[in-house]
Coordinates of C-alpha atoms in Angstrom, one line a residue:
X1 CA -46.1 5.0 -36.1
X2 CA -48.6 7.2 -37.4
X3 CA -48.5 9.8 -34.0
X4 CA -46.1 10.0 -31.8
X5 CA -45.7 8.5 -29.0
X6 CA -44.7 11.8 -26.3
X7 CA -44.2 11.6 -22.1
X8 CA -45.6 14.7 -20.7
X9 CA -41.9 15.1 -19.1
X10 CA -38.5 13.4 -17.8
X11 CA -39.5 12.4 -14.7
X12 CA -35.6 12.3 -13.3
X13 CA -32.7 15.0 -13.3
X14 CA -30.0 14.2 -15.8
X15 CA -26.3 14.6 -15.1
X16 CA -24.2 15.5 -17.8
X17 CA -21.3 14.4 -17.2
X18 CA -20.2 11.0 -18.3
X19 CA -20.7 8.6 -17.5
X20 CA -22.7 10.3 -14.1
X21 CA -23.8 7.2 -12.6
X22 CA -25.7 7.1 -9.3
X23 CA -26.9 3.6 -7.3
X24 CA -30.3 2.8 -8.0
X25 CA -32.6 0.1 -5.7
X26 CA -32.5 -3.6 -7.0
X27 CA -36.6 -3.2 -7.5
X28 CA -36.7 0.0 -9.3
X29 CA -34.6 -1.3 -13.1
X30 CA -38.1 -2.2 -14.1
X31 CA -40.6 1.2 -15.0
X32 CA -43.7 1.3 -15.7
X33 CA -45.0 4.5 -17.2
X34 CA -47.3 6.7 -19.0
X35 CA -46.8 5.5 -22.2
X36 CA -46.3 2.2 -21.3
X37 CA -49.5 1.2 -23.5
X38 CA -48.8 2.6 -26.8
X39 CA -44.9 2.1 -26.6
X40 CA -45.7 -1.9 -25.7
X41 CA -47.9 -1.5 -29.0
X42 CA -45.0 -0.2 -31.1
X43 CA -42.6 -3.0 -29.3
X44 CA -45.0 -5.6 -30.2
X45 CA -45.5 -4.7 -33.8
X46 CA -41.6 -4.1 -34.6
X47 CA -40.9 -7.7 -32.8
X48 CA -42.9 -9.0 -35.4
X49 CA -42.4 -7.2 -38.5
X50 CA -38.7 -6.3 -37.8
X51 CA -37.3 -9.6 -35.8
X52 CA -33.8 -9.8 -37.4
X53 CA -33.6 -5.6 -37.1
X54 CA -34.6 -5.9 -33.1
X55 CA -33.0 -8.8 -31.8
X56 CA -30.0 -10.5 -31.5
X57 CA -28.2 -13.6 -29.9
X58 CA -25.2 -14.5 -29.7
X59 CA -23.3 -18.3 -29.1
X60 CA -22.6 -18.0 -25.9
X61 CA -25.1 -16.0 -24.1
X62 CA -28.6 -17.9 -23.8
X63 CA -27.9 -19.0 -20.4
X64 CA -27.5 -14.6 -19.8
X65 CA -30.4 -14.3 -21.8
X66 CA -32.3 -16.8 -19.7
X67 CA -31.1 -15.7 -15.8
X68 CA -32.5 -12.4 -17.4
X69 CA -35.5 -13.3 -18.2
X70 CA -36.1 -15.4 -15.1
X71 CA -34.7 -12.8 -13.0
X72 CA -37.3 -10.0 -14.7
X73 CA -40.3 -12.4 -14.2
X74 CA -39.5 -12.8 -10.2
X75 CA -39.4 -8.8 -10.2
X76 CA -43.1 -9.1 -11.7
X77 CA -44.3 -11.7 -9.6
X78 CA -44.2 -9.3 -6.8
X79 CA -46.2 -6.3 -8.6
X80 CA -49.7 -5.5 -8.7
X81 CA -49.4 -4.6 -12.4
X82 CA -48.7 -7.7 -13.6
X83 CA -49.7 -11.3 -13.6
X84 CA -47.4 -13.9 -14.0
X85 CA -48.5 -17.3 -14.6
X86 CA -46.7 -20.5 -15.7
X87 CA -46.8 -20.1 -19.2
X88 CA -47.8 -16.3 -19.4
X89 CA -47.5 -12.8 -18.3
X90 CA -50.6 -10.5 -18.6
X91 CA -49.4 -6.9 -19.0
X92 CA -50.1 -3.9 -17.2
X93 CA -52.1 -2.9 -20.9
X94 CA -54.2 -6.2 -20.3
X95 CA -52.2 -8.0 -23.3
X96 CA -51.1 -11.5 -22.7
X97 CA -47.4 -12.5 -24.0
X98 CA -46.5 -16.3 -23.8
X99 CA -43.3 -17.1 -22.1
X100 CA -40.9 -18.4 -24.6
X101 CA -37.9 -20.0 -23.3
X102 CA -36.3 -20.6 -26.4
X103 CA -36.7 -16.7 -27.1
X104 CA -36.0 -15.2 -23.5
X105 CA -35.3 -11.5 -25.1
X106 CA -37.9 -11.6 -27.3
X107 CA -40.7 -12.6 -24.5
X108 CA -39.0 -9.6 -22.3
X109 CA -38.9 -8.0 -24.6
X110 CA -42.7 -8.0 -24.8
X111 CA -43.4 -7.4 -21.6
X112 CA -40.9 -4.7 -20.5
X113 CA -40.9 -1.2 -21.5
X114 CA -36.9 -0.8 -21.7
X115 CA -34.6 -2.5 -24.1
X116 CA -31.9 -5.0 -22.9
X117 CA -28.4 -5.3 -23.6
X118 CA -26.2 -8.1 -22.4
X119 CA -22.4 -7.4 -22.2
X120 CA -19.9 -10.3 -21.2
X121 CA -16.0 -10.4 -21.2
X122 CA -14.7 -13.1 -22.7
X123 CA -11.4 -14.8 -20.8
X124 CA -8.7 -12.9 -22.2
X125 CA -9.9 -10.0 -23.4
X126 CA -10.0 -6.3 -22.7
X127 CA -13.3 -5.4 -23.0
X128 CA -16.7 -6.6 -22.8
X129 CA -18.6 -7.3 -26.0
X130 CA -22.3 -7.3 -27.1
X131 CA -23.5 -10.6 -26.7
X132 CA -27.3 -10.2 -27.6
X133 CA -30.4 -7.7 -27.1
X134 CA -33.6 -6.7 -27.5
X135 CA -33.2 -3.4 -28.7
X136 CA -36.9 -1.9 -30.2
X137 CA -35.9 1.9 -30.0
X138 CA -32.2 2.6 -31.1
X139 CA -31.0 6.4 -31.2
X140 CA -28.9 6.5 -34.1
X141 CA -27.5 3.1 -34.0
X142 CA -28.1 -0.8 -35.4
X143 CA -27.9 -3.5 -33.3
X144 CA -26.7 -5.7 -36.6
X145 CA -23.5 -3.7 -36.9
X146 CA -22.4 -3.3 -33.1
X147 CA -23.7 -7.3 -32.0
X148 CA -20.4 -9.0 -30.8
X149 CA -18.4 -5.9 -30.7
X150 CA -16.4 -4.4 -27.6
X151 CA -17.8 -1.1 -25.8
X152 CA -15.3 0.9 -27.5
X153 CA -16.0 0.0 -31.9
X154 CA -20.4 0.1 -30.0
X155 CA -19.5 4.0 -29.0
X156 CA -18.7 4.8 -32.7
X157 CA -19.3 7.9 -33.5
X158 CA -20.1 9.0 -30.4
X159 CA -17.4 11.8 -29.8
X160 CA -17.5 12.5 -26.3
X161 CA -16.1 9.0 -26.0
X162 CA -12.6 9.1 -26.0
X163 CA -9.9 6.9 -24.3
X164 CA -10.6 8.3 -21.0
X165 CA -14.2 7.6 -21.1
X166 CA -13.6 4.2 -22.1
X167 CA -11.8 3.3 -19.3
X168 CA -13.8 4.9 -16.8
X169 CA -16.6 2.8 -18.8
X170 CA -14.8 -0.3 -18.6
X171 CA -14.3 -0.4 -14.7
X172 CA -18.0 0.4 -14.5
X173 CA -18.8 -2.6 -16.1
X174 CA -15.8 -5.0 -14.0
X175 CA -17.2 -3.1 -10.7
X176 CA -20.9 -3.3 -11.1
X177 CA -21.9 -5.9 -8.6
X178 CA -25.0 -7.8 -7.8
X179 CA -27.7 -6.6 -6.2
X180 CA -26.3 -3.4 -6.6
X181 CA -27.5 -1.4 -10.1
X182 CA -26.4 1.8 -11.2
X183 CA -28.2 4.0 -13.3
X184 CA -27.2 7.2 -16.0
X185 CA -29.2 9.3 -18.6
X186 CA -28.4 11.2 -21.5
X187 CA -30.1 13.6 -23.2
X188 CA -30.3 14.7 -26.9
X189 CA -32.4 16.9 -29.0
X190 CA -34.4 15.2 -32.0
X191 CA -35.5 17.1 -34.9
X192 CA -38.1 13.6 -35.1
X193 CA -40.1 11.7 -32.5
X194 CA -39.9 8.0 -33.5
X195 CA -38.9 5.5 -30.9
X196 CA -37.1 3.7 -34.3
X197 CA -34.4 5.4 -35.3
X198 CA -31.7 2.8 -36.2
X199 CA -29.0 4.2 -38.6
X200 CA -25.6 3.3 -39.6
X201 CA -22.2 4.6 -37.7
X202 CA -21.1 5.6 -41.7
X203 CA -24.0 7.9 -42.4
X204 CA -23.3 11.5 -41.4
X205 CA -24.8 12.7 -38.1
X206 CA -27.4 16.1 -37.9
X207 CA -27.0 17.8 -34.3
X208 CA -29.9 19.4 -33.0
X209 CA -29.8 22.1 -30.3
X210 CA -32.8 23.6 -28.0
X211 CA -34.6 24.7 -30.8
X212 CA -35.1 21.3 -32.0
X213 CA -38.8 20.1 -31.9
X214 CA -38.3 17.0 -29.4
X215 CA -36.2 16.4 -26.8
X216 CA -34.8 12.7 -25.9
X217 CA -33.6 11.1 -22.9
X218 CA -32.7 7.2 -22.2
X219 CA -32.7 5.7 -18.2
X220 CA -29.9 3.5 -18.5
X221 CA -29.4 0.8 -16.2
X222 CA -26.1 -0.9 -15.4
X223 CA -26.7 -4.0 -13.6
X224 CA -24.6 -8.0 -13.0
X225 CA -26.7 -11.1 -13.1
X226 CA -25.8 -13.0 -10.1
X227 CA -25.4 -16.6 -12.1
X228 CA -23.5 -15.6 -15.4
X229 CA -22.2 -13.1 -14.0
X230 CA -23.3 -11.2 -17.4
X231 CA -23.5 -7.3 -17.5
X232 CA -26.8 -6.1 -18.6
X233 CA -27.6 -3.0 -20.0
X234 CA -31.2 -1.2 -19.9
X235 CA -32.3 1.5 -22.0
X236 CA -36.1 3.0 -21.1
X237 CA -36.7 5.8 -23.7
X238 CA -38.5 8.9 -23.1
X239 CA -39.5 11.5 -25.6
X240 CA -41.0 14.6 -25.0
X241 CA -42.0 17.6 -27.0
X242 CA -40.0 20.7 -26.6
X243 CA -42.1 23.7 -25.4
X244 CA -39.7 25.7 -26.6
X245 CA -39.9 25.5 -30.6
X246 CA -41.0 27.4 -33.0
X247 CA -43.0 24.5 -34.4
X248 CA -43.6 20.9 -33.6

């Protein structure tokens, strides 16, 4: 994108520590925001030109992808800021998006703000893998190389997440239960603003401290889908400039 797309602030308090989750109500996983116009724009424009970089779905969870998707349009039905129809949803922006049901991630995608993961556990193993996504504004990941993998080989490089942290993780995501969300942030300094920032876990990692010109922060949802029993995973992106630099 040609300017950047930059919240006026983080409009929540981050916790640090990880993984610093606190309950969040079963009507408030779906935001609506400042910048819900020109990131909808972006999300819209990389579904189309980047489909096989922005989405995936994996054998196994279309009937996840589709309780999601019905589950999200319910939510809406109940909002002054959308309109849902049979065959459409008209956007807070004034866009319409067609309901797909062959493409339920790619139509939310569409018409929510956040990205969606879907985590499930198969029978038998120790972890639960990523089973498919929408995933328009990666922080220094791709969605092609962690799809199908377990939380722990999705973490890499992260280095705060050691074996502890992947436990801890792991219960979260056997204890989460329905009707009953949690939500985290994180925070990171950017020396760039784009939403789009997939890169590979083998390329070398800059950090940036307070000095850095933008400052990053993803809402993270943790919730359990009553039907599949699927774990999803909700990432709403904020970006902000950072007062504090030199330049910007």
């Amino acid at each position: 994108m040609s300017e950047p797309i930059l919240h006026s602030a983080i409009p929540y308090e981050i916790r640090h520590s990880l993984p610093g989750t606190q309950p969040v109500a079963d009507d408030d996983w779906l935001w609506v925001d400042e910048m819900y116009a020109p990131q909808m724009a972006y999300r819209d424009w990389l579904i189309a030109d980047r489909p096989d970089v922005v989405h995936r779905m994996g054998a196994g969870s279309e009937d996840a992808a589709q309780e999601l998707l019905s589950m999200s349009l319910d939510k809406l039905r109940n909002r002054n800021d959308f309109s849902v129809s049979a065959g459409q949803v008209v956007r807070p922006d004034g866009v319409a998006v067609p309901i797909d049901p062959e493409q339920p991630l790619v139509t939310l995608g569409r018409i929510a703000q956040a990205d969606y993961c879907i985590l499930q556990r198969p029978e038998g193993s120790d972890e639960h893998l990523l089973t498919a996504a929408i995933l328009c504004f990666p922080s220094s990941w791709m969605l092609a190389e962690k799809a199908g993998r377990p939380l722990t080989a999705i973490h890499i490089p992260v280095p705060q997440y050691d074996e502890g942290i992947a436990r801890r993780v792991q219960r979260l995501f056997d204890g989460v239960q329905v009707g009953r969300p949690l939500w985290r942030a994180n925070s990171l300094w950017h020396g760039f603003p784009d939403l789009h920032q997939p890169k590979s876990e083998s390329l070398p990692r800059r950090s940036y401290g307070p000095d850095a010109p933008y400052f990053r922060s993803e809402r993270q949802v943790i919730m359990r889908l009553p039907e599949t029993r699927a774990v999803v995973f909700s990432i709403h992106t904020f970006v902000t400039r950072n007062p504090g630099a030199v330049s910007a």
